[in-house]
PDB file of C-alpha atoms in Angstrom:
ATOM      1  CA  MET G   1      -0.016  -0.011   0.011  1.00  0.00           C
ATOM      2  CA  ILE G   2       1.267   3.568  -1.291  1.00  0.00           C
ATOM      3  CA  VAL G   3       0.028   6.398   0.759  1.00  0.00           C
ATOM      4  CA  ILE G   4      -0.332   9.969  -1.004  1.00  0.00           C
ATOM      5  CA  MET G   5      -0.798  12.731   0.892  1.00  0.00           C
ATOM      6  CA  GLY G   6      -1.980  16.113  -1.110  1.00  0.00           C
ATOM      7  CA  ALA G   7      -3.960  13.972  -3.547  1.00  0.00           C
ATOM      8  CA  THR G   8      -6.491  16.503  -4.118  1.00  0.00           C
ATOM      9  CA  GLY G   9      -3.779  19.215  -5.847  1.00  0.00           C
ATOM     10  CA  THR G  10      -1.763  19.369  -8.358  1.00  0.00           C
ATOM     11  CA  VAL G  11       1.145  17.378  -7.717  1.00  0.00           C
ATOM     12  CA  GLY G  12      -0.423  14.804  -5.481  1.00  0.00           C
ATOM     13  CA  ARG G  13      -3.484  14.101  -7.723  1.00  0.00           C
ATOM     14  CA  ASN G  14      -0.740  13.638 -10.432  1.00  0.00           C
ATOM     15  CA  VAL G  15       1.282  10.911  -8.381  1.00  0.00           C
ATOM     16  CA  ALA G  16      -1.735   8.960  -7.544  1.00  0.00           C
ATOM     17  CA  THR G  17      -3.444   8.448 -10.617  1.00  0.00           C
ATOM     18  CA  THR G  18       0.089   7.638 -12.196  1.00  0.00           C
ATOM     19  CA  LEU G  19       0.488   4.872  -9.399  1.00  0.00           C
ATOM     20  CA  LEU G  20      -3.093   3.938 -10.146  1.00  0.00           C
ATOM     21  CA  GLU G  21      -2.845   3.622 -13.848  1.00  0.00           C
ATOM     22  CA  ARG G  22       0.421   1.290 -12.995  1.00  0.00           C
ATOM     23  CA  GLY G  23      -2.003  -0.989 -10.577  1.00  0.00           C
ATOM     24  CA  GLU G  24      -0.403  -0.267  -7.207  1.00  0.00           C
ATOM     25  CA  ARG G  25      -3.122  -0.034  -4.372  1.00  0.00           C
ATOM     26  CA  ILE G  26      -2.714   3.465  -2.920  1.00  0.00           C
ATOM     27  CA  ARG G  27      -4.443   5.027  -0.197  1.00  0.00           C
ATOM     28  CA  VAL G  28      -5.421   9.035  -0.748  1.00  0.00           C
ATOM     29  CA  ILE G  29      -5.390  11.479   1.840  1.00  0.00           C
ATOM     30  CA  GLY G  30      -7.880  14.254   2.060  1.00  0.00           C
ATOM     31  CA  ARG G  31     -10.453  15.943   4.075  1.00  0.00           C
ATOM     32  CA  SER G  32     -13.371  16.116   1.829  1.00  0.00           C
ATOM     33  CA  ALA G  33     -14.778  12.738   0.725  1.00  0.00           C
ATOM     34  CA  GLU G  34     -16.355  14.039  -2.352  1.00  0.00           C
ATOM     35  CA  ARG G  35     -13.077  15.388  -3.488  1.00  0.00           C
ATOM     36  CA  LEU G  36     -11.364  11.712  -3.187  1.00  0.00           C
ATOM     37  CA  GLN G  37     -14.318  10.009  -4.796  1.00  0.00           C
ATOM     38  CA  PRO G  38     -12.962   9.962  -8.167  1.00  0.00           C
ATOM     39  CA  PHE G  39      -9.909   8.174  -7.049  1.00  0.00           C
ATOM     40  CA  VAL G  40     -12.029   5.593  -4.704  1.00  0.00           C
ATOM     41  CA  ALA G  41     -14.034   5.188  -7.964  1.00  0.00           C
ATOM     42  CA  LEU G  42     -10.663   4.206  -9.800  1.00  0.00           C
ATOM     43  CA  GLY G  43      -9.754   1.587  -6.914  1.00  0.00           C
ATOM     44  CA  ALA G  44      -8.024   3.654  -3.878  1.00  0.00           C
ATOM     45  CA  GLU G  45      -8.582   3.556  -0.434  1.00  0.00           C
ATOM     46  CA  ALA G  46      -9.883   6.633   0.706  1.00  0.00           C
ATOM     47  CA  ALA G  47      -8.525   8.249   4.330  1.00  0.00           C
ATOM     48  CA  VAL G  48     -10.923  11.629   5.136  1.00  0.00           C
ATOM     49  CA  GLY G  49      -9.594  13.459   7.842  1.00  0.00           C
ATOM     50  CA  ASN G  50      -7.253  16.511   9.028  1.00  0.00           C
ATOM     51  CA  ALA G  51      -3.675  16.038   7.967  1.00  0.00           C
ATOM     52  CA  THR G  52      -2.548  17.953  10.955  1.00  0.00           C
ATOM     53  CA  GLU G  53      -4.002  15.816  13.469  1.00  0.00           C
ATOM     54  CA  VAL G  54      -1.130  13.075  14.499  1.00  0.00           C
ATOM     55  CA  ALA G  55      -3.221  10.345  15.595  1.00  0.00           C
ATOM     56  CA  PHE G  56      -5.510  10.686  11.989  1.00  0.00           C
ATOM     57  CA  LEU G  57      -2.261  10.784  10.044  1.00  0.00           C
ATOM     58  CA  THR G  58      -0.762   7.646  12.348  1.00  0.00           C
ATOM     59  CA  GLU G  59      -3.881   5.635  11.030  1.00  0.00           C
ATOM     60  CA  ALA G  60      -3.256   6.583   7.367  1.00  0.00           C
ATOM     61  CA  PHE G  61       0.101   5.648   7.432  1.00  0.00           C
ATOM     62  CA  THR G  62      -0.210   2.254   9.220  1.00  0.00           C
ATOM     63  CA  GLN G  63       0.551  -0.699   7.236  1.00  0.00           C
ATOM     64  CA  ALA G  64       2.623   1.809   3.752  1.00  0.00           C
ATOM     65  CA  SER G  65       5.185   0.555   2.130  1.00  0.00           C
ATOM     66  CA  SER G  66       5.986   3.855   1.300  1.00  0.00           C
ATOM     67  CA  VAL G  67       4.700   7.382   1.733  1.00  0.00           C
ATOM     68  CA  PHE G  68       4.157  10.564  -0.501  1.00  0.00           C
ATOM     69  CA  ALA G  69       4.394  13.616   1.997  1.00  0.00           C
ATOM     70  CA  MET G  70       4.173  16.996   1.398  1.00  0.00           C
ATOM     71  CA  ILE G  71       3.196  20.447   3.367  1.00  0.00           C
ATOM     72  CA  PRO G  72       0.049  21.793   1.620  1.00  0.00           C
ATOM     73  CA  THR G  73       0.564  25.461   0.544  1.00  0.00           C
ATOM     74  CA  LYS G  74      -1.691  27.737   2.936  1.00  0.00           C
ATOM     75  CA  ARG G  75      -1.458  31.430   1.677  1.00  0.00           C
ATOM     76  CA  ASP G  76      -3.266  33.377   4.079  1.00  0.00           C
ATOM     77  CA  ALA G  77      -1.704  31.633   7.158  1.00  0.00           C
ATOM     78  CA  GLU G  78      -0.682  33.986   9.504  1.00  0.00           C
ATOM     79  CA  ASN G  79       2.679  32.999   9.717  1.00  0.00           C
ATOM     80  CA  ILE G  80       3.724  30.860   6.964  1.00  0.00           C
ATOM     81  CA  ARG G  81       6.957  29.297   8.454  1.00  0.00           C
ATOM     82  CA  SER G  82       5.228  28.281  11.733  1.00  0.00           C
ATOM     83  CA  TYR G  83       2.274  27.119   9.734  1.00  0.00           C
ATOM     84  CA  GLN G  84       4.329  24.588   7.700  1.00  0.00           C
ATOM     85  CA  ASN G  85       6.332  23.352  10.742  1.00  0.00           C
ATOM     86  CA  ALA G  86       3.111  22.453  12.787  1.00  0.00           C
ATOM     87  CA  PHE G  87       1.670  20.734   9.695  1.00  0.00           C
ATOM     88  CA  GLY G  88       5.319  19.330   9.317  1.00  0.00           C
ATOM     89  CA  GLU G  89       5.865  18.445  12.946  1.00  0.00           C
ATOM     90  CA  ALA G  90       2.766  16.015  12.966  1.00  0.00           C
ATOM     91  CA  ILE G  91       3.869  14.155   9.371  1.00  0.00           C
ATOM     92  CA  ALA G  92       7.363  13.556  11.039  1.00  0.00           C
ATOM     93  CA  ARG G  93       5.545  12.109  14.255  1.00  0.00           C
ATOM     94  CA  ALA G  94       2.718   9.987  12.598  1.00  0.00           C
ATOM     95  CA  LEU G  95       5.616   8.386  10.102  1.00  0.00           C
ATOM     96  CA  GLN G  96       7.651   7.660  13.155  1.00  0.00           C
ATOM     97  CA  ASN G  97       4.349   6.119  15.171  1.00  0.00           C
ATOM     98  CA  ALA G  98       3.697   4.194  11.819  1.00  0.00           C
ATOM     99  CA  SER G  99       6.963   2.725  11.178  1.00  0.00           C
ATOM    100  CA  VAL G 100       7.052   3.804   7.822  1.00  0.00           C
ATOM    101  CA  SER G 101      10.429   2.948   6.041  1.00  0.00           C
ATOM    102  CA  HIS G 102      10.448   4.522   2.796  1.00  0.00           C
ATOM    103  CA  VAL G 103       9.323   8.505   2.313  1.00  0.00           C
ATOM    104  CA  VAL G 104       9.530  10.710  -0.684  1.00  0.00           C
ATOM    105  CA  HIS G 105       9.379  13.908  -0.033  1.00  0.00           C
ATOM    106  CA  LEU G 106       7.905  17.011  -2.138  1.00  0.00           C
ATOM    107  CA  SER G 107      10.227  19.421  -0.898  1.00  0.00           C
ATOM    108  CA  SER G 108      11.630  22.588  -3.431  1.00  0.00           C
ATOM    109  CA  HIS G 109      14.846  23.799  -5.042  1.00  0.00           C
ATOM    110  CA  GLY G 110      16.565  26.460  -2.889  1.00  0.00           C
ATOM    111  CA  ALA G 111      15.391  24.076   0.376  1.00  0.00           C
ATOM    112  CA  ASN G 112      19.560  23.819   1.036  1.00  0.00           C
ATOM    113  CA  GLN G 113      19.336  27.031   2.466  1.00  0.00           C
ATOM    114  CA  SER G 114      17.416  28.087   5.490  1.00  0.00           C
ATOM    115  CA  GLU G 115      17.056  31.539   5.634  1.00  0.00           C
ATOM    116  CA  GLY G 116      16.287  34.393   2.410  1.00  0.00           C
ATOM    117  CA  THR G 117      14.159  32.096   0.232  1.00  0.00           C
ATOM    118  CA  GLY G 118      10.417  32.606   0.845  1.00  0.00           C
ATOM    119  CA  PRO G 119       7.999  29.558   1.396  1.00  0.00           C
ATOM    120  CA  VAL G 120      10.838  27.425   0.599  1.00  0.00           C
ATOM    121  CA  LYS G 121      12.131  27.943   4.304  1.00  0.00           C
ATOM    122  CA  GLY G 122       9.565  25.994   5.949  1.00  0.00           C
ATOM    123  CA  LEU G 123      10.724  22.856   3.684  1.00  0.00           C
ATOM    124  CA  HIS G 124      14.043  23.499   4.744  1.00  0.00           C
ATOM    125  CA  ASP G 125      13.202  22.830   7.809  1.00  0.00           C
ATOM    126  CA  GLN G 126      10.631  19.566   7.327  1.00  0.00           C
ATOM    127  CA  GLU G 127      13.953  18.473   5.278  1.00  0.00           C
ATOM    128  CA  GLN G 128      15.832  18.337   8.830  1.00  0.00           C
ATOM    129  CA  ARG G 129      13.193  16.976  10.625  1.00  0.00           C
ATOM    130  CA  LEU G 130      12.559  14.273   8.112  1.00  0.00           C
ATOM    131  CA  ASN G 131      16.759  13.426   8.260  1.00  0.00           C
ATOM    132  CA  ALA G 132      16.562  13.371  12.040  1.00  0.00           C
ATOM    133  CA  ILE G 133      13.782  10.589  11.842  1.00  0.00           C
ATOM    134  CA  GLN G 134      16.181   6.982  12.743  1.00  0.00           C
ATOM    135  CA  GLY G 135      15.768   4.332  10.136  1.00  0.00           C
ATOM    136  CA  LEU G 136      13.811   6.362   7.831  1.00  0.00           C
ATOM    137  CA  ASN G 137      14.652   6.466   4.490  1.00  0.00           C
ATOM    138  CA  VAL G 138      13.971   9.629   2.439  1.00  0.00           C
ATOM    139  CA  LEU G 139      14.374  11.251  -0.747  1.00  0.00           C
ATOM    140  CA  HIS G 140      13.907  14.936  -0.779  1.00  0.00           C
ATOM    141  CA  LEU G 141      12.331  15.718  -4.309  1.00  0.00           C
ATOM    142  CA  ARG G 142      13.677  19.572  -4.949  1.00  0.00           C
ATOM    143  CA  PRO G 143      11.472  20.846  -8.100  1.00  0.00           C
ATOM    144  CA  THR G 144      12.047  24.421  -9.196  1.00  0.00           C
ATOM    145  CA  TYR G 145       9.548  27.373  -9.686  1.00  0.00           C
ATOM    146  CA  PHE G 146       6.526  25.983 -11.149  1.00  0.00           C
ATOM    147  CA  MET G 147       5.264  27.118 -14.123  1.00  0.00           C
ATOM    148  CA  GLU G 148       1.732  26.658 -13.161  1.00  0.00           C
ATOM    149  CA  ASN G 149       2.772  29.897 -10.928  1.00  0.00           C
ATOM    150  CA  PHE G 150       1.861  31.991 -14.365  1.00  0.00           C
ATOM    151  CA  PHE G 151      -1.696  31.155 -13.757  1.00  0.00           C
ATOM    152  CA  ALA G 152      -1.497  34.054 -11.514  1.00  0.00           C
ATOM    153  CA  SER G 153      -1.080  36.478 -15.020  1.00  0.00           C
ATOM    154  CA  LEU G 154      -4.093  35.283 -16.640  1.00  0.00           C
ATOM    155  CA  PRO G 155      -6.681  38.170 -15.194  1.00  0.00           C
ATOM    156  CA  LEU G 156      -4.145  40.845 -15.927  1.00  0.00           C
ATOM    157  CA  ILE G 157      -3.494  39.274 -19.404  1.00  0.00           C
ATOM    158  CA  ARG G 158      -7.184  39.443 -19.935  1.00  0.00           C
ATOM    159  CA  GLU G 159      -8.020  42.609 -18.351  1.00  0.00           C
ATOM    160  CA  HIS G 160      -4.518  44.674 -19.406  1.00  0.00           C
ATOM    161  CA  ASN G 161      -2.954  42.706 -21.877  1.00  0.00           C
ATOM    162  CA  VAL G 162       0.064  42.575 -19.548  1.00  0.00           C
ATOM    163  CA  MET G 163       2.100  39.767 -16.745  1.00  0.00           C
ATOM    164  CA  ALA G 164       3.584  41.223 -13.726  1.00  0.00           C
ATOM    165  CA  GLY G 165       5.365  40.673 -11.345  1.00  0.00           C
ATOM    166  CA  ALA G 166       8.363  41.030  -8.986  1.00  0.00           C
ATOM    167  CA  ILE G 167      11.143  38.931 -10.732  1.00  0.00           C
ATOM    168  CA  GLN G 168      13.241  41.080 -12.813  1.00  0.00           C
ATOM    169  CA  ASP G 169      12.734  40.463 -16.723  1.00  0.00           C
ATOM    170  CA  GLU G 170      16.240  39.026 -17.998  1.00  0.00           C
ATOM    171  CA  VAL G 171      17.098  37.444 -14.830  1.00  0.00           C
ATOM    172  CA  PRO G 172      17.278  33.541 -16.043  1.00  0.00           C
ATOM    173  CA  PHE G 173      15.943  31.006 -13.373  1.00  0.00           C
ATOM    174  CA  ALA G 174      14.631  27.461 -13.733  1.00  0.00           C
ATOM    175  CA  VAL G 175      10.807  26.518 -14.080  1.00  0.00           C
ATOM    176  CA  ILE G 176       9.585  22.879 -13.836  1.00  0.00           C
ATOM    177  CA  ALA G 177       5.715  21.863 -14.945  1.00  0.00           C
ATOM    178  CA  THR G 178       4.268  19.584 -12.142  1.00  0.00           C
ATOM    179  CA  GLN G 179       3.194  16.733 -14.677  1.00  0.00           C
ATOM    180  CA  ASP G 180       6.690  16.228 -14.998  1.00  0.00           C
ATOM    181  CA  ILE G 181       7.190  15.333 -11.211  1.00  0.00           C
ATOM    182  CA  ALA G 182       4.649  12.472 -10.800  1.00  0.00           C
ATOM    183  CA  PRO G 183       6.664  10.143 -13.082  1.00  0.00           C
ATOM    184  CA  ILE G 184       9.885  10.286 -10.755  1.00  0.00           C
ATOM    185  CA  ALA G 185       7.621  10.651  -7.365  1.00  0.00           C
ATOM    186  CA  ALA G 186       5.854   7.518  -8.515  1.00  0.00           C
ATOM    187  CA  ASP G 187       9.093   5.379  -9.511  1.00  0.00           C
ATOM    188  CA  ALA G 188      10.536   6.196  -6.091  1.00  0.00           C
ATOM    189  CA  LEU G 189       7.377   5.363  -4.222  1.00  0.00           C
ATOM    190  CA  GLN G 190       7.137   2.054  -6.195  1.00  0.00           C
ATOM    191  CA  LYS G 191      10.828   1.041  -6.138  1.00  0.00           C
ATOM    192  CA  ARG G 192      11.879   1.789  -2.902  1.00  0.00           C
ATOM    193  CA  ASN G 193      15.173   1.999  -4.210  1.00  0.00           C
ATOM    194  CA  PHE G 194      16.591   4.982  -2.139  1.00  0.00           C
ATOM    195  CA  VAL G 195      18.688   4.260   1.213  1.00  0.00           C
ATOM    196  CA  GLY G 196      18.708   7.059   3.761  1.00  0.00           C
ATOM    197  CA  THR G 197      18.884  10.766   2.927  1.00  0.00           C
ATOM    198  CA  GLN G 198      18.954  11.678  -0.729  1.00  0.00           C
ATOM    199  CA  ILE G 199      18.330  14.787  -2.465  1.00  0.00           C
ATOM    200  CA  ARG G 200      17.126  14.642  -6.226  1.00  0.00           C
ATOM    201  CA  GLU G 201      16.496  18.287  -7.698  1.00  0.00           C
ATOM    202  CA  LEU G 202      14.561  18.773 -10.668  1.00  0.00           C
ATOM    203  CA  LEU G 203      15.262  21.582 -12.906  1.00  0.00           C
ATOM    204  CA  GLY G 204      12.816  21.575 -15.708  1.00  0.00           C
ATOM    205  CA  GLN G 205      13.813  21.621 -19.716  1.00  0.00           C
ATOM    206  CA  ARG G 206      15.562  24.700 -19.573  1.00  0.00           C
ATOM    207  CA  ASP G 207      16.556  27.942 -17.521  1.00  0.00           C
ATOM    208  CA  ILE G 208      14.377  31.065 -19.307  1.00  0.00           C
ATOM    209  CA  THR G 209      13.408  34.676 -18.021  1.00  0.00           C
ATOM    210  CA  MET G 210      10.293  36.848 -17.835  1.00  0.00           C
ATOM    211  CA  LYS G 211      11.086  38.316 -20.721  1.00  0.00           C
ATOM    212  CA  GLU G 212      11.198  35.126 -22.601  1.00  0.00           C
ATOM    213  CA  VAL G 213       8.051  33.557 -21.035  1.00  0.00           C
ATOM    214  CA  THR G 214       6.209  36.604 -22.365  1.00  0.00           C
ATOM    215  CA  THR G 215       6.938  36.127 -25.987  1.00  0.00           C
ATOM    216  CA  VAL G 216       6.389  32.347 -25.723  1.00  0.00           C
ATOM    217  CA  PHE G 217       2.936  33.423 -24.355  1.00  0.00           C
ATOM    218  CA  ALA G 218       1.880  36.036 -26.579  1.00  0.00           C
ATOM    219  CA  ASP G 219       3.008  33.699 -29.557  1.00  0.00           C
ATOM    220  CA  GLU G 220       0.634  30.954 -28.293  1.00  0.00           C
ATOM    221  CA  LEU G 221      -2.034  33.139 -27.121  1.00  0.00           C
ATOM    222  CA  GLY G 222      -1.728  35.409 -30.848  1.00  0.00           C
ATOM    223  CA  LEU G 223      -1.305  38.624 -28.266  1.00  0.00           C
ATOM    224  CA  PRO G 224       1.647  40.397 -30.506  1.00  0.00           C
ATOM    225  CA  ASP G 225       1.921  43.350 -28.020  1.00  0.00           C
ATOM    226  CA  LEU G 226       1.392  41.338 -24.578  1.00  0.00           C
ATOM    227  CA  SER G 227       4.546  42.556 -22.218  1.00  0.00           C
ATOM    228  CA  TYR G 228       5.980  42.056 -19.293  1.00  0.00           C
ATOM    229  CA  ARG G 229       6.094  44.354 -16.248  1.00  0.00           C
ATOM    230  CA  THR G 230       8.342  44.142 -13.377  1.00  0.00           C
ATOM    231  CA  VAL G 231       6.480  46.031 -10.549  1.00  0.00           C
ATOM    232  CA  PRO G 232       7.674  47.575  -7.235  1.00  0.00           C
ATOM    233  CA  ALA G 233       8.231  45.549  -3.708  1.00  0.00           C
ATOM    234  CA  GLU G 234       5.186  47.750  -2.335  1.00  0.00           C
ATOM    235  CA  GLU G 235       3.002  47.217  -5.432  1.00  0.00           C
ATOM    236  CA  PHE G 236       3.734  43.632  -5.481  1.00  0.00           C
ATOM    237  CA  LYS G 237       2.939  42.724  -1.891  1.00  0.00           C
ATOM    238  CA  THR G 238      -0.465  44.924  -2.012  1.00  0.00           C
ATOM    239  CA  ALA G 239      -1.308  43.135  -4.950  1.00  0.00           C
ATOM    240  CA  LEU G 240      -0.854  39.767  -3.480  1.00  0.00           C
ATOM    241  CA  ILE G 241      -2.648  40.785  -0.421  1.00  0.00           C
ATOM    242  CA  ASP G 242      -5.603  41.866  -2.389  1.00  0.00           C
ATOM    243  CA  ASN G 243      -5.378  38.084  -4.153  1.00  0.00           C
ATOM    244  CA  GLY G 244      -5.591  36.237  -0.876  1.00  0.00           C
ATOM    245  CA  PHE G 245      -2.298  36.543   0.691  1.00  0.00           C
ATOM    246  CA  SER G 246      -1.862  37.039   4.523  1.00  0.00           C
ATOM    247  CA  GLU G 247       0.594  39.822   5.020  1.00  0.00           C
ATOM    248  CA  ASN G 248       3.299  37.610   5.977  1.00  0.00           C
ATOM    249  CA  GLY G 249       2.213  35.546   2.771  1.00  0.00           C
ATOM    250  CA  ALA G 250       2.934  38.218   0.218  1.00  0.00           C
ATOM    251  CA  ARG G 251       6.122  39.233   2.232  1.00  0.00           C
ATOM    252  CA  GLU G 252       7.659  35.393   1.650  1.00  0.00           C
ATOM    253  CA  MET G 253       6.561  35.325  -1.784  1.00  0.00           C
ATOM    254  CA  LEU G 254       8.216  39.093  -2.236  1.00  0.00           C
ATOM    255  CA  GLU G 255      10.675  37.235  -0.735  1.00  0.00           C
ATOM    256  CA  LEU G 256      11.070  34.549  -3.204  1.00  0.00           C
ATOM    257  CA  SER G 257      10.780  36.573  -5.965  1.00  0.00           C
ATOM    258  CA  GLU G 258      14.487  38.485  -4.507  1.00  0.00           C
ATOM    259  CA  ALA G 259      16.158  35.175  -4.133  1.00  0.00           C
ATOM    260  CA  ILE G 260      15.738  34.984  -8.259  1.00  0.00           C
ATOM    261  CA  ASN G 261      16.850  38.068  -8.770  1.00  0.00           C
ATOM    262  CA  GLU G 262      19.888  38.030  -6.763  1.00  0.00           C
ATOM    263  CA  HIS G 263      20.613  34.274  -7.737  1.00  0.00           C
ATOM    264  CA  ARG G 264      19.785  33.130  -4.365  1.00  0.00           C
ATOM    265  CA  PHE G 265      17.604  30.389  -5.300  1.00  0.00           C
ATOM    266  CA  ALA G 266      20.446  28.528  -6.130  1.00  0.00           C
ATOM    267  CA  VAL G 267      21.118  25.029  -8.003  1.00  0.00           C
ATOM    268  CA  GLU G 268      23.061  23.003  -5.734  1.00  0.00           C
ATOM    269  CA  GLN G 269      23.412  20.277  -8.536  1.00  0.00           C
ATOM    270  CA  PRO G 270      24.718  21.336 -12.155  1.00  0.00           C
ATOM    271  CA  ARG G 271      22.144  20.525 -15.116  1.00  0.00           C
ATOM    272  CA  THR G 272      22.108  17.002 -16.319  1.00  0.00           C
ATOM    273  CA  ALA G 273      19.670  14.451 -18.115  1.00  0.00           C
ATOM    274  CA  ILE G 274      19.069  12.863 -14.928  1.00  0.00           C
ATOM    275  CA  ASN G 275      17.589  16.329 -13.404  1.00  0.00           C
ATOM    276  CA  THR G 276      16.282  17.984 -16.622  1.00  0.00           C
ATOM    277  CA  THR G 277      12.548  17.496 -17.049  1.00  0.00           C
ATOM    278  CA  PRO G 278      10.701  17.315 -20.895  1.00  0.00           C
ATOM    279  CA  THR G 279       8.348  19.677 -20.488  1.00  0.00           C
ATOM    280  CA  SER G 280       9.316  23.220 -22.177  1.00  0.00           C
ATOM    281  CA  ILE G 281       7.498  26.300 -21.682  1.00  0.00           C
ATOM    282  CA  GLU G 282       6.604  26.191 -25.195  1.00  0.00           C
ATOM    283  CA  ASP G 283       4.739  22.764 -24.348  1.00  0.00           C
ATOM    284  CA  PHE G 284       3.340  24.213 -21.364  1.00  0.00           C
ATOM    285  CA  ALA G 285       2.422  27.533 -23.134  1.00  0.00           C
ATOM    286  CA  LYS G 286      -0.280  25.123 -25.329  1.00  0.00           C
ATOM    287  CA  THR G 287      -1.863  24.330 -21.947  1.00  0.00           C
ATOM    288  CA  PHE G 288      -1.541  28.187 -20.906  1.00  0.00           C
ATOM    289  CA  ALA G 289      -3.387  29.020 -24.027  1.00  0.00           C
ATOM    290  CA  THR G 290      -6.285  26.678 -23.346  1.00  0.00           C
ATOM    291  CA  VAL G 291      -7.158  27.803 -19.467  1.00  0.00           C
ATOM    292  CA  TYR G 292      -6.865  31.440 -21.191  1.00  0.00           C
ATOM    293  CA  HIS G 293      -9.432  30.733 -23.933  1.00  0.00           C
ATOM    294  CA  GLY G 294     -11.357  28.012 -21.891  1.00  0.00           C
TER     295      GLY G 294
END
């Protein structure tokens, strides 16, 4: 039995679906039985409850051959890092209680740093927490910046024909399509071929700039005048708060943008065939266009 946290989210859903397609027995964790029902219809077992509760998680992890563990995003948390650490502590205690042997942990590029990376700091903390569990074999997957984050620009494109953010337009950084994470996570969960603590960075197809992203999207959307604007820090923070982020959550996202601008969102491993994933920004632009028109 493989247990999947975050099955109703983007990454967890793809991991669960991939394993079901491969004929694996899986247990999916979530708060809503209704949202887990599509997996149940395909043969999954559902564990419905609050994943911040150690007793519930312990039961959900019991008899698991491997677990896909992750801390879900909560952009309106009063303190993002405190929220992540409370959630992460519950996961760690439940893994210990259930004597789980293998965990694939969804971490992030930049989690090698304890400060200066916005919401990634909490994933750094969780890596350290899981590494300290005696007898646990853990693979930390560190995907880079999600291409799906660009969906946040859809309202601006529709209303003003512009993309905007705090990332400078000509700073190159790595981006990944979340669909490329699932097969790698699924393989590790099935094979359990990692011992001790291991790290695998996933760097997408290539590094890009926001200027390049905008050009690719403009071509795919048929909007030749689409432009990108780097906005001042306070303007960016205010926009995030207006869109549901807490004050602290907005500051954390601003810090992440600053880390990208200052090349602190750093790659530990050189780009290779192993950490390079297939979906290009041109491929993703087709998905982006479908959502834009849809």
